[in-house]
């Protein structure tokens, strides 16, 4: 018998529809009930302000966000490692990127002063932040540790 605590709300990275997924089926490659695309692709998802708010407010898994900009050398240097980390962190965490040049209001809202900056959100609020470029193993270690707190 499934109880409400066994079901998680997961926002689709493609159409941003909120889906209900049983927690024991997260690793079974669930698809979106609306657009039928995979809910997890093992890579980061680029978010605009509306998509960010939807994932932040509706998803019941942690949201890891890389605040970056295309002109930033350390951001570009960290990008491959961030994608490797996404493959390891999903499906227990949504891994996203926010381009602070394209979506400056999110950088301002969260007082992002240096990039790249990783921020981890749980339950709709920021719980941890780390500035500076990191490799994949360090990103995974930091995100997992921060999500436990």
Short mmCIF file of C-alpha atoms in Angstrom, two decimals:
data_model
loop_
_atom_site.label_atom_id
_atom_site.label_comp_id
_atom_site.label_asym_id
_atom_site.label_seq_id
_atom_site.Cartn_x
_atom_site.Cartn_y
_atom_site.Cartn_z
CA UNK A 1 0.00 0.00 0.00
CA UNK A 2 1.37 3.41 -0.98
CA UNK A 3 1.10 6.29 1.46
CA UNK A 4 1.54 9.97 0.71
CA UNK A 5 5.04 9.86 2.22
CA UNK A 6 6.03 7.29 -0.43
CA UNK A 7 5.15 9.68 -3.26
CA UNK A 8 7.27 12.63 -4.36
CA UNK A 9 6.38 15.56 -6.55
CA UNK A 10 8.93 15.86 -9.37
CA UNK A 11 8.84 18.70 -11.90
CA UNK A 12 9.55 17.69 -15.49
CA UNK A 13 12.70 19.37 -16.89
CA UNK A 14 11.06 19.57 -20.34
CA UNK A 15 7.50 20.86 -19.84
CA UNK A 16 7.68 21.82 -16.13
CA UNK A 17 4.58 19.76 -15.27
CA UNK A 18 4.54 18.43 -11.71
CA UNK A 19 4.47 14.62 -11.60
CA UNK A 20 3.89 12.25 -8.71
CA UNK A 21 6.50 9.52 -8.54
CA UNK A 22 6.78 6.80 -5.93
CA UNK A 23 10.09 7.24 -4.14
CA UNK A 24 11.02 3.59 -4.74
CA UNK A 25 10.61 4.18 -8.51
CA UNK A 26 12.94 7.19 -8.82
CA UNK A 27 15.73 5.00 -10.18
CA UNK A 28 13.45 3.29 -12.72
CA UNK A 29 13.69 6.06 -15.33
CA UNK A 30 10.21 7.55 -14.80
CA UNK A 31 8.64 9.56 -17.62
CA UNK A 32 6.53 12.71 -17.43
CA UNK A 33 2.82 11.98 -17.48
CA UNK A 34 2.25 15.04 -19.68
CA UNK A 35 5.01 15.17 -22.31
CA UNK A 36 6.25 11.56 -21.87
CA UNK A 37 9.89 12.69 -21.78
CA UNK A 38 12.25 11.23 -19.13
CA UNK A 39 12.07 13.06 -15.79
CA UNK A 40 15.82 12.52 -15.39
CA UNK A 41 18.42 12.58 -18.13
CA UNK A 42 21.62 12.43 -16.11
CA UNK A 43 22.53 15.99 -17.10
CA UNK A 44 21.79 19.49 -15.88
CA UNK A 45 18.75 21.42 -17.02
CA UNK A 46 18.97 25.12 -17.94
CA UNK A 47 16.33 27.11 -16.08
CA UNK A 48 14.82 30.53 -16.66
CA UNK A 49 13.12 32.39 -13.80
CA UNK A 50 9.75 30.70 -14.27
CA UNK A 51 11.25 27.20 -14.55
CA UNK A 52 13.47 27.85 -11.55
CA UNK A 53 10.50 28.92 -9.41
CA UNK A 54 8.49 25.91 -10.52
CA UNK A 55 11.27 23.45 -9.61
CA UNK A 56 11.99 25.29 -6.37
CA UNK A 57 8.38 25.39 -5.19
CA UNK A 58 6.98 22.13 -6.55
CA UNK A 59 9.71 19.47 -6.54
CA UNK A 60 10.25 17.47 -3.39
CA UNK A 61 13.85 16.54 -4.16
CA UNK A 62 16.81 18.86 -3.54
CA UNK A 63 17.61 21.35 -6.29
CA UNK A 64 21.31 21.95 -7.00
CA UNK A 65 21.90 25.10 -9.04
CA UNK A 66 25.05 26.31 -10.77
CA UNK A 67 24.83 30.11 -11.12
CA UNK A 68 27.18 30.85 -14.04
CA UNK A 69 27.77 33.12 -17.06
CA UNK A 70 29.02 32.33 -20.57
CA UNK A 71 31.93 34.81 -20.33
CA UNK A 72 33.25 33.25 -17.09
CA UNK A 73 36.38 31.11 -17.62
CA UNK A 74 36.08 29.15 -14.35
CA UNK A 75 32.39 28.51 -15.15
CA UNK A 76 33.27 27.04 -18.54
CA UNK A 77 36.09 25.05 -16.94
CA UNK A 78 33.71 23.56 -14.35
CA UNK A 79 30.93 22.74 -16.85
CA UNK A 80 32.10 19.23 -17.86
CA UNK A 81 32.57 18.25 -14.20
CA UNK A 82 29.14 19.63 -13.36
CA UNK A 83 27.60 17.41 -16.06
CA UNK A 84 29.48 14.39 -14.68
CA UNK A 85 28.17 15.24 -11.22
CA UNK A 86 24.61 15.50 -12.59
CA UNK A 87 24.86 11.94 -13.90
CA UNK A 88 25.79 10.77 -10.38
CA UNK A 89 23.36 12.93 -8.38
CA UNK A 90 20.18 12.30 -10.37
CA UNK A 91 17.50 11.09 -9.69
CA UNK A 92 17.78 11.95 -5.99
CA UNK A 93 18.55 15.59 -6.77
CA UNK A 94 17.58 17.91 -9.65
CA UNK A 95 20.74 19.43 -11.14
CA UNK A 96 20.22 22.77 -12.88
CA UNK A 97 22.08 25.74 -14.33
CA UNK A 98 21.07 29.39 -14.25
CA UNK A 99 22.81 31.76 -16.66
CA UNK A 100 23.10 34.96 -14.62
CA UNK A 101 23.50 37.01 -17.81
CA UNK A 102 20.25 35.69 -19.31
CA UNK A 103 18.35 35.63 -15.99
CA UNK A 104 19.88 38.45 -13.91
CA UNK A 105 16.87 38.65 -11.58
CA UNK A 106 17.74 35.25 -10.07
CA UNK A 107 21.33 36.27 -9.45
CA UNK A 108 20.05 39.43 -7.76
CA UNK A 109 17.36 37.58 -5.76
CA UNK A 110 19.95 35.20 -4.30
CA UNK A 111 22.70 37.82 -3.94
CA UNK A 112 25.13 35.95 -6.20
CA UNK A 113 28.36 37.94 -5.98
CA UNK A 114 30.83 35.58 -7.66
CA UNK A 115 30.50 32.88 -10.25
CA UNK A 116 30.43 30.01 -10.47
CA UNK A 117 28.36 29.61 -7.32
CA UNK A 118 26.59 26.39 -6.41
CA UNK A 119 23.48 26.67 -4.27
CA UNK A 120 21.49 23.78 -2.84
CA UNK A 121 17.79 24.21 -2.15
CA UNK A 122 15.55 21.92 -0.11
CA UNK A 123 11.91 22.50 0.68
CA UNK A 124 11.92 25.75 -1.28
CA UNK A 125 14.78 27.38 0.61
CA UNK A 126 18.54 27.65 0.20
CA UNK A 127 20.37 25.34 2.61
CA UNK A 128 23.97 25.56 1.36
CA UNK A 129 26.19 27.60 -0.94
CA UNK A 130 29.67 27.11 -2.38
CA UNK A 131 31.50 29.66 -4.54
CA UNK A 132 34.29 28.73 -6.94
CA UNK A 133 34.94 26.05 -9.54
CA UNK A 134 35.11 22.43 -8.40
CA UNK A 135 35.66 19.08 -10.07
CA UNK A 136 32.96 16.43 -10.42
CA UNK A 137 33.96 14.40 -7.33
CA UNK A 138 34.04 17.51 -5.14
CA UNK A 139 30.65 18.69 -6.45
CA UNK A 140 29.08 15.29 -5.73
CA UNK A 141 30.64 15.08 -2.26
CA UNK A 142 29.63 18.65 -1.36
CA UNK A 143 26.06 18.30 -2.68
CA UNK A 144 25.44 14.98 -0.92
CA UNK A 145 26.85 16.28 2.36
CA UNK A 146 24.89 19.54 2.13
CA UNK A 147 21.63 17.73 1.33
CA UNK A 148 21.89 15.73 4.56
CA UNK A 149 21.93 18.85 6.73
#
